[in-house]
Short mmCIF file of C-alpha atoms in Angstrom, two decimals:
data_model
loop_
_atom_site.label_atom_id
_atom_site.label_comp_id
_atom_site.label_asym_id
_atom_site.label_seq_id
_atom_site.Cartn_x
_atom_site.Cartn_y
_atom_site.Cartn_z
CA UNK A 237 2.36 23.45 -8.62
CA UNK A 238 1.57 20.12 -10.39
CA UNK A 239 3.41 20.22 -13.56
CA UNK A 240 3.91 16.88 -16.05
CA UNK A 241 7.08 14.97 -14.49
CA UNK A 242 9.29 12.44 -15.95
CA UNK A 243 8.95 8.86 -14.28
CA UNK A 244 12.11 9.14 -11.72
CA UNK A 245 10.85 12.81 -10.56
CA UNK A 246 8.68 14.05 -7.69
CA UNK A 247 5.35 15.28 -8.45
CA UNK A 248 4.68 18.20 -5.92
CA UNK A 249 0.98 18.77 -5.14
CA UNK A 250 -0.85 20.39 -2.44
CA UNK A 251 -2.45 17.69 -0.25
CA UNK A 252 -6.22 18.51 -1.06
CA UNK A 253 -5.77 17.86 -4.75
CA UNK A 254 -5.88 14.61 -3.78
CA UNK A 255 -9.48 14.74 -3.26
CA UNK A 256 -9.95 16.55 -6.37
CA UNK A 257 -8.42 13.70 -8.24
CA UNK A 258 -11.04 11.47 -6.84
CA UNK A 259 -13.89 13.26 -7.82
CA UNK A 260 -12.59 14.13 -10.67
CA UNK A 261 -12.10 10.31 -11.38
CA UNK A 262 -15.74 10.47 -10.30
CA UNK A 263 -17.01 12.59 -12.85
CA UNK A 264 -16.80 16.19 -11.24
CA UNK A 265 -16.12 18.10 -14.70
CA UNK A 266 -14.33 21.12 -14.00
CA UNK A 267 -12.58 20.98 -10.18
CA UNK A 268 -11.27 24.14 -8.66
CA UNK A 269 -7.52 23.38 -9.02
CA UNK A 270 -8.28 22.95 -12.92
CA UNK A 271 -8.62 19.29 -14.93
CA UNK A 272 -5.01 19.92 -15.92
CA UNK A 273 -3.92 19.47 -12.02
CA UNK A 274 -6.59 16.26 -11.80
CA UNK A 275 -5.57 14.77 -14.81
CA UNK A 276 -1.91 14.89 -13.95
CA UNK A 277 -2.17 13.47 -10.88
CA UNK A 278 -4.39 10.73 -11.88
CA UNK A 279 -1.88 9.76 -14.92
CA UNK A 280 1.39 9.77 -12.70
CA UNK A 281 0.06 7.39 -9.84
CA UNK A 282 -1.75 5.29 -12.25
CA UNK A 283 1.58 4.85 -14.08
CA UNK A 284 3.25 4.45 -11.54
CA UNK A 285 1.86 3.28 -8.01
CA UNK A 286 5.24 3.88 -6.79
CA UNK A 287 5.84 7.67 -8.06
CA UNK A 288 7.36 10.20 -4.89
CA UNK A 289 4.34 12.07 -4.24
CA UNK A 290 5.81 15.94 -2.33
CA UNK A 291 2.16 16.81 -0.14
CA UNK A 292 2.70 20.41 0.56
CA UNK A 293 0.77 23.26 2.00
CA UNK A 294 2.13 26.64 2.53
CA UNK A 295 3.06 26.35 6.67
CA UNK A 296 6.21 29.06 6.02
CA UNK A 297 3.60 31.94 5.55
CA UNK A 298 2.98 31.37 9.51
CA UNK A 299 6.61 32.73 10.34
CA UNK A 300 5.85 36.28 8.79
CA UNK A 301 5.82 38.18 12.07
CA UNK A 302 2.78 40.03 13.19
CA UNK A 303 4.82 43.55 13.04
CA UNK A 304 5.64 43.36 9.62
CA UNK A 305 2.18 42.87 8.76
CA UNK A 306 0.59 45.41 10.41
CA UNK A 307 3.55 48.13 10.82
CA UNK A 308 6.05 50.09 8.78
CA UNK A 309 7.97 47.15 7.68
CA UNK A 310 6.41 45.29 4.86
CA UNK A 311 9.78 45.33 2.98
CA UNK A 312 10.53 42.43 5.17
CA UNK A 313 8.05 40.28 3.45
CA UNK A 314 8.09 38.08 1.05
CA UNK A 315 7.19 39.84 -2.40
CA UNK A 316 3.87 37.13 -2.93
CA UNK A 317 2.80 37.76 1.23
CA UNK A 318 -0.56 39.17 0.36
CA UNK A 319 -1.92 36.82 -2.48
CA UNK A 320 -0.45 34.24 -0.66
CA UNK A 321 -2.24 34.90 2.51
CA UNK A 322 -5.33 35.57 0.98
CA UNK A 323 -5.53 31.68 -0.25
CA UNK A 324 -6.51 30.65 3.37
CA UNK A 325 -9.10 28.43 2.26
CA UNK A 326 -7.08 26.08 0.58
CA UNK A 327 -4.06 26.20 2.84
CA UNK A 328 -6.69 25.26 5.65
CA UNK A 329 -7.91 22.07 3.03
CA UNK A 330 -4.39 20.79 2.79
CA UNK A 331 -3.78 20.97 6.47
CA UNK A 332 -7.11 19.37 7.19
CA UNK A 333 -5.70 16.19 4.55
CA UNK A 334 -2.37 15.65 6.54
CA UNK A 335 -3.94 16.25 10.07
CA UNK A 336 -6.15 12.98 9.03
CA UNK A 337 -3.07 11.01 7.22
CA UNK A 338 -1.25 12.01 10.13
CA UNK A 339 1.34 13.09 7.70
CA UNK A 340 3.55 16.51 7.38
CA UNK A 341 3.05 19.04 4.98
CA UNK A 342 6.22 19.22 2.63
CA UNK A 343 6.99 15.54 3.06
CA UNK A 344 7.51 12.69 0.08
CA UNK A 345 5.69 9.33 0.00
CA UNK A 346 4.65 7.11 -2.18
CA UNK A 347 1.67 7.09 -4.36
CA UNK A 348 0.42 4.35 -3.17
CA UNK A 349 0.93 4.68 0.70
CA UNK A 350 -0.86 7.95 0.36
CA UNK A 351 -3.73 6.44 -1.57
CA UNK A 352 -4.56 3.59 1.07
CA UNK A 353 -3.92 5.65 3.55
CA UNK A 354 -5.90 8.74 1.92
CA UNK A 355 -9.05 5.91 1.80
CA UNK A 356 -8.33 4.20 5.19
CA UNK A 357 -8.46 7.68 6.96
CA UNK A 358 -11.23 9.96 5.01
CA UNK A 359 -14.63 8.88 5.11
CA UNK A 360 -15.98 12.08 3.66
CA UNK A 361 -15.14 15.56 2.45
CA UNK A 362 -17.34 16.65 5.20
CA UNK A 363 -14.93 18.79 7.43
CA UNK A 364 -12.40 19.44 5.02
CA UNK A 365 -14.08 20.55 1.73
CA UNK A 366 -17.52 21.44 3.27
CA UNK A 367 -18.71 21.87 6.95
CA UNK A 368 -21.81 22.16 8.59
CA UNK A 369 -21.98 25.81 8.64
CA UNK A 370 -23.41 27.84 5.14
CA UNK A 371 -20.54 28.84 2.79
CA UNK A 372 -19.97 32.08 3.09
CA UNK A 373 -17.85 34.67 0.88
CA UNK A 374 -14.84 35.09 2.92
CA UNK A 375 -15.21 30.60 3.17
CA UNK A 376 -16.30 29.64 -0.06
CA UNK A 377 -16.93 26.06 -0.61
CA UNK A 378 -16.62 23.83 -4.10
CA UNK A 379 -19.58 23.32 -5.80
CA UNK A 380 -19.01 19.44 -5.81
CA UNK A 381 -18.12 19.56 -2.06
CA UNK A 382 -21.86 18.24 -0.97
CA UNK A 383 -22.27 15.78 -3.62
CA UNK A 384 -19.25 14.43 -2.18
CA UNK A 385 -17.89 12.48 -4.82
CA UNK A 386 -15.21 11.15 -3.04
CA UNK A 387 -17.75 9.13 -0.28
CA UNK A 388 -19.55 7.54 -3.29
CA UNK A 389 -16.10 6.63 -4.46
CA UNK A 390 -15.33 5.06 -1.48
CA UNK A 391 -18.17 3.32 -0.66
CA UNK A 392 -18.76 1.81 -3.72
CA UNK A 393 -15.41 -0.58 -3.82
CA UNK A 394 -15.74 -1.07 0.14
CA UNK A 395 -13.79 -3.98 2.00
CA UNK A 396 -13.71 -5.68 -1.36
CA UNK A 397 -10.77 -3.42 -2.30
CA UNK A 398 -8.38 -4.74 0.30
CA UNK A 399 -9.55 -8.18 -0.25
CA UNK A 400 -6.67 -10.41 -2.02
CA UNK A 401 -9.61 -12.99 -3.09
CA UNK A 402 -12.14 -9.85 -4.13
CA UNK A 403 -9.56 -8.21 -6.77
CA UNK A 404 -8.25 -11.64 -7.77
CA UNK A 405 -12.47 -12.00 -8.44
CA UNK A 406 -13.23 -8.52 -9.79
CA UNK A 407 -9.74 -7.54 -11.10
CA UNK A 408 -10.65 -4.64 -13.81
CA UNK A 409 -13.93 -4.28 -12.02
CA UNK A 410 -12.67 -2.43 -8.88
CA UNK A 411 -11.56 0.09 -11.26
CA UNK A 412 -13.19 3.36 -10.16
CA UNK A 413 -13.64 1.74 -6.59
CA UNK A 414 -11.62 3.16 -3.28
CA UNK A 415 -8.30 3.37 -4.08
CA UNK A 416 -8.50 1.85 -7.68
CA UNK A 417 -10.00 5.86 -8.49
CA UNK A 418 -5.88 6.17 -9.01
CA UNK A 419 -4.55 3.25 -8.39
CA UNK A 420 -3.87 0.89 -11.49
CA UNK A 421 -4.93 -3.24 -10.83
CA UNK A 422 -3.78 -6.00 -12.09
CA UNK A 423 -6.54 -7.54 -14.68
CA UNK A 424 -8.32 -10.90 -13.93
CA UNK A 425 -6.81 -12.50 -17.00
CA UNK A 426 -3.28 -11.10 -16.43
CA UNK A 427 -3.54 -12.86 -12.69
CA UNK A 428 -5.28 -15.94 -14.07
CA UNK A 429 -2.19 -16.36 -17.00
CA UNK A 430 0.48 -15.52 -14.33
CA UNK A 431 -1.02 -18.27 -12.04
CA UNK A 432 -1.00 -20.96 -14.75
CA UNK A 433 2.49 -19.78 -15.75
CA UNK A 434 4.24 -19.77 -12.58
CA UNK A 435 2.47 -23.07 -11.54
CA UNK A 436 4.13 -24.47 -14.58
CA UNK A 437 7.47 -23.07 -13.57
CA UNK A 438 7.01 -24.57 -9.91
CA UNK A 439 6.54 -28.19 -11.06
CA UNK A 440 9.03 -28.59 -13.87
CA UNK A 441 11.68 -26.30 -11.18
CA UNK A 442 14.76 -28.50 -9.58
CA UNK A 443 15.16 -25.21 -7.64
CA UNK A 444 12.51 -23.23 -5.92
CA UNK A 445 13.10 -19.62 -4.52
CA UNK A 446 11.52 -18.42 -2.00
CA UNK A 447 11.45 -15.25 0.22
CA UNK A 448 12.14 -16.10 3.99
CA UNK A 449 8.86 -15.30 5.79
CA UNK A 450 7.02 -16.86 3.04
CA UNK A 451 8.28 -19.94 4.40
CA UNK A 452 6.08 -18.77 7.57
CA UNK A 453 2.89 -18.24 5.53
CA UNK A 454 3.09 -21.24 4.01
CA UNK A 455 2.86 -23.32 7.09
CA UNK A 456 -0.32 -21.05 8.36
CA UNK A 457 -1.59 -22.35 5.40
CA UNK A 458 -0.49 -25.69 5.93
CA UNK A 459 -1.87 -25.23 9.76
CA UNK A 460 -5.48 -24.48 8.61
CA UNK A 461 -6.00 -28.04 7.76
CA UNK A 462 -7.79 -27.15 4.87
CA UNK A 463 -5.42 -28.25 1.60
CA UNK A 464 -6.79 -30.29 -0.50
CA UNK A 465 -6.81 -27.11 -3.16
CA UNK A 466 -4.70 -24.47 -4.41
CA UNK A 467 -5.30 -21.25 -3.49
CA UNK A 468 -6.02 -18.53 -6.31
CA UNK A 469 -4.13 -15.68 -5.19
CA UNK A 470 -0.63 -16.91 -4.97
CA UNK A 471 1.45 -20.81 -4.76
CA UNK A 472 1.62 -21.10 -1.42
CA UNK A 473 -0.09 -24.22 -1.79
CA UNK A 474 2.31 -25.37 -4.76
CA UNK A 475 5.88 -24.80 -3.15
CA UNK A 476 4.17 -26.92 -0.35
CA UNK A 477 3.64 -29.63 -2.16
CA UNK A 478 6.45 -28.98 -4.17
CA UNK A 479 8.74 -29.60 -0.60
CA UNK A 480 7.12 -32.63 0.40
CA UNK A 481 7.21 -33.92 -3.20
CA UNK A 482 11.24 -33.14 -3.04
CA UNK A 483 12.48 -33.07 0.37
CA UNK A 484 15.69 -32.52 -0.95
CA UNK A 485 15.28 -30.17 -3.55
CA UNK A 486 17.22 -26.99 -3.12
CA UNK A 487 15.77 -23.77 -1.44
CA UNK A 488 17.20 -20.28 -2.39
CA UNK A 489 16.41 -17.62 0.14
CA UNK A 490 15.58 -14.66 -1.62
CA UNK A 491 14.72 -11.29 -0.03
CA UNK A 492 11.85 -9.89 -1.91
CA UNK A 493 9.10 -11.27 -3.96
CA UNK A 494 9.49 -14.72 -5.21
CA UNK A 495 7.75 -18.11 -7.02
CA UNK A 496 4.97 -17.43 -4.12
CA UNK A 497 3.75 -14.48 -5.29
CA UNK A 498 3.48 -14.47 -9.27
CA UNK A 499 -0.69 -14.28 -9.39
CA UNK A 500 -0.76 -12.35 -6.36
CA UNK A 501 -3.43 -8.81 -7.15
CA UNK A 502 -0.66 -7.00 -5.00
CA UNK A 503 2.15 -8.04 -6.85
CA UNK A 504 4.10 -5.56 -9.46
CA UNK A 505 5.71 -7.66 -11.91
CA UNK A 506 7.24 -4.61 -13.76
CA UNK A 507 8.80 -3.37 -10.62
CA UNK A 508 9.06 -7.09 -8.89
CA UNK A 509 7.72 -5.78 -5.96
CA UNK A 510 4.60 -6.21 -3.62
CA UNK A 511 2.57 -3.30 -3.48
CA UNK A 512 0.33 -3.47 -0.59
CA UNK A 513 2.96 -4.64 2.18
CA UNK A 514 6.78 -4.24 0.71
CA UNK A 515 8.38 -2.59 3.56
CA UNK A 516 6.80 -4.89 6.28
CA UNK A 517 7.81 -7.96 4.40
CA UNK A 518 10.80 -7.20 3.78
CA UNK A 519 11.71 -6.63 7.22
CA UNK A 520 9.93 -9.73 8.17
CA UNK A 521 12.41 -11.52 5.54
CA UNK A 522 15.61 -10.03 7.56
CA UNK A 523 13.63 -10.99 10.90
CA UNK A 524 13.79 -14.63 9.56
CA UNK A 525 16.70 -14.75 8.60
CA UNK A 526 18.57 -13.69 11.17
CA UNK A 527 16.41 -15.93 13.67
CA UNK A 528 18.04 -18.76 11.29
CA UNK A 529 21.16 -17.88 11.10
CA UNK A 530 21.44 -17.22 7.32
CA UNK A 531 21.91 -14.30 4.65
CA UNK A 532 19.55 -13.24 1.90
CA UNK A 533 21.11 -15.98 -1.30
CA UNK A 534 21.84 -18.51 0.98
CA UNK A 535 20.54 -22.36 -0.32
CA UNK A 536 19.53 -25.34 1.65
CA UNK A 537 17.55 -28.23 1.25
CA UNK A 538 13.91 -28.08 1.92
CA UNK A 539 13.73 -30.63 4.56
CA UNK A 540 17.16 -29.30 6.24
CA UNK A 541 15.43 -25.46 6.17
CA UNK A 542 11.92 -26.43 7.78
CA UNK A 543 13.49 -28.77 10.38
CA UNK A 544 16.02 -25.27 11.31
CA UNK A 545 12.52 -23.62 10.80
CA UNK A 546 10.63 -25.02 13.67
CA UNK A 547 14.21 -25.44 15.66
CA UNK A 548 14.47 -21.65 15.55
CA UNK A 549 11.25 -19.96 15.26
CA UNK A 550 8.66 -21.62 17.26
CA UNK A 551 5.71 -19.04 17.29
CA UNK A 552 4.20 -16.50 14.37
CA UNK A 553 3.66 -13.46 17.38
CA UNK A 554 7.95 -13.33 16.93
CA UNK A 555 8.20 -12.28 13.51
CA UNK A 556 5.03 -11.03 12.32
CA UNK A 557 2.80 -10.16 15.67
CA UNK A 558 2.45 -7.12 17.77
CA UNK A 559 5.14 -8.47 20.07
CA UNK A 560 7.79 -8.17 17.26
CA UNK A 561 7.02 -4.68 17.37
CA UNK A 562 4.16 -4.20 14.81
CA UNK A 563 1.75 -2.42 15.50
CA UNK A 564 -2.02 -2.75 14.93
CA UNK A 565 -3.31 1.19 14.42
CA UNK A 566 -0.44 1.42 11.95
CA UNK A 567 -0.40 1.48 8.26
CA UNK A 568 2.66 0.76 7.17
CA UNK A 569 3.95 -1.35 10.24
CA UNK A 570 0.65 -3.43 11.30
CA UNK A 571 0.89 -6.55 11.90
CA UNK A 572 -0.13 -9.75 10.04
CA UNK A 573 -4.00 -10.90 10.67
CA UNK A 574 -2.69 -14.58 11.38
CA UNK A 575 0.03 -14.16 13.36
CA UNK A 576 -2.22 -15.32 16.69
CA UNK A 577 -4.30 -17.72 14.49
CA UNK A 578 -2.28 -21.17 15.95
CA UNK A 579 -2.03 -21.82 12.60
CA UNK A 580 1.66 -21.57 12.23
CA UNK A 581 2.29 -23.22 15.92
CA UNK A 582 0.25 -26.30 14.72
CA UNK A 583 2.02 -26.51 11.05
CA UNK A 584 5.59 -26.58 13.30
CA UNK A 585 4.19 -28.84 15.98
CA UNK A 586 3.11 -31.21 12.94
CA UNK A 587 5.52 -31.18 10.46
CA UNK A 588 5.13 -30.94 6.53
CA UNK A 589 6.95 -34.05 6.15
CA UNK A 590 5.76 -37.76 7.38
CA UNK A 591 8.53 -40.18 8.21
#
């Protein structure tokens, strides 16, 4: 079920292996499915936050019809029916995983939506591995269930591990925290170098690139008042004054990650991609775009692209609030935390530049 796969292959694994990962990760030293299954898991995603992760459970052993179970016509089954059936236990632990990701069984994601997600959804094994009721021989429960591994595991990173400031702080740290059980993250000297290396870049650059709703962030950062420093986790702060430096230095519009986001904890410099938010931002790029009236590659100056900035987007809400269409109980699609702060209406109402 969970063989060794080459990077551009799907790993197929039964959704409550998942949680066996975890405590495995957590120390549990011989887990049901077998530390092969644990060990594989925890070596593809870490490799590879992006890998196609198949979560199946065995649904299609529902569509055997009553008769041919309990008649004269077995032949119509399949040849495994019976051992099959008889793993009830674990097809009702991998139902109980997608019922709380909200997920279906035999569907691909990736690694690292299912992670969050897995974190942001289960508190506890408690209804899933174990429940309330004794054990009993016909419902057997692991013998790590109610040490519950996995709730240590996730209590012990807590908020911190969706904090950009907390893993720019902790970096290596989190490892063995929440999500970071699997999950790789990016080391506090490897974000501290890229910082001081793309800051470089930015001031000796006669070009800056920039993805479009970056432009956005920056002038919610610009709106809090507050920037008399740089901030750690990306260069918002530099490109800024990096514009009003160079009014008329050119700006390249580039859909995906850009000079912003080169310390950023979530970004994937092997893959150039950001790992927490990649499908939402990108749509929010094409969102400004079109409300400007350009293509992804397209090149203006800076003061010519923030004056058709606040000309054509006047409000945050439009792009990257609820009443663009995001919504707030989602995971994938929620919306951004400061897109009702003012922030951005009182950067456009302002200005970056003072004539």
């Amino acid at each position: 079920m969970c063989p060794d796969i080459r990077a551009d292959e799907i790993l197929e694994l039964q959704a409550h292996h998942l949680l066996c990962a975890v405590c495995a990760a957590a120390g549990a030293k011989k887990p049901p499915c077998g530390s092969y299954v644990t060990d594989t898991i925890r070596r593809v995603i870490r490799r590879d936050p992006f890998a196609q992760l198949k979560l199946v459970a065995d649904i299609d052993l529902a569509r055997s019809h009553y008769l041919d179970i309990d008649l004269e016509r077995k032949s119509r089954l399949a040849d495994d029916f019976i051992s099959r059936r008889a793993n009830y236990v674990s097809r009702a632990k991998d139902l109980e995983v997608m019922c709380r990701l909200d997920i279906r069984p035999n569907t691909t994601h990736p690694a690292i939506d299912v992670v969050r997600l897995l974190f942001q959804k289960i508190e506890s094994l408690e209804g899933i591995c174990y429940h309330e009721a004794e054990a009993s021989d016909d419902w057997p429960t692991c013998e790590y269930a109610r040490l519950d591994y996995y709730k240590q595991v996730r209590e012990k990173g807590g908020p911190q591990c969706y904090s950009m400031d907390a893993c720019w702080n902790l970096g290596e740290e989190l490892l063995g925290c929440g999500p970071y059980s699997l999950l790789s993250i990016r080391t506090r000297e490897e974000v501290r170098t890229a910082k001081a290396e793309s800051c470089r870049k930015i001031e000796q650059a006669d070009r800056l690139f920039i993805r479009p709703h970056h432009l956005m962030c920056m002038m919610c950062h610009y709106g809090l008042g507050d920037i008399a420093s740089p901030l750690n986790v990306d260069n918002l702060h530099e490109i800024l004054v990096k514009m009003q430096t160079n009014p008329d230095i050119p700006i390249t519009l580039n859909e995906g990650c850009c000079m912003v986001c080169d310390p950023c904890p979530a970004y994937d410099p092997a893959k150039h991609i950001c790992a927490w938010i990649y499908t939402r931002d990108q749509l929010k790029d094409l969102r400004v775009l079109h409300k400007l009236g350009l293509k992804p590659g397209d090149t203006l100056p800076a003061r010519q692209l923030m004056n058709l900035l606040a000309d054509r987007i006047k409000t945050a809400a439009e792009i990257c609030g609820r009443k663009s269409g995001f919504v707030g109980e989602s995971y994938v699609w929620a919306p951004c935390s400061s897109s009702e702060s003012g922030n951005y209406e009182k950067a456009i109402s302002k200005g970056i530049y003072v004539v």
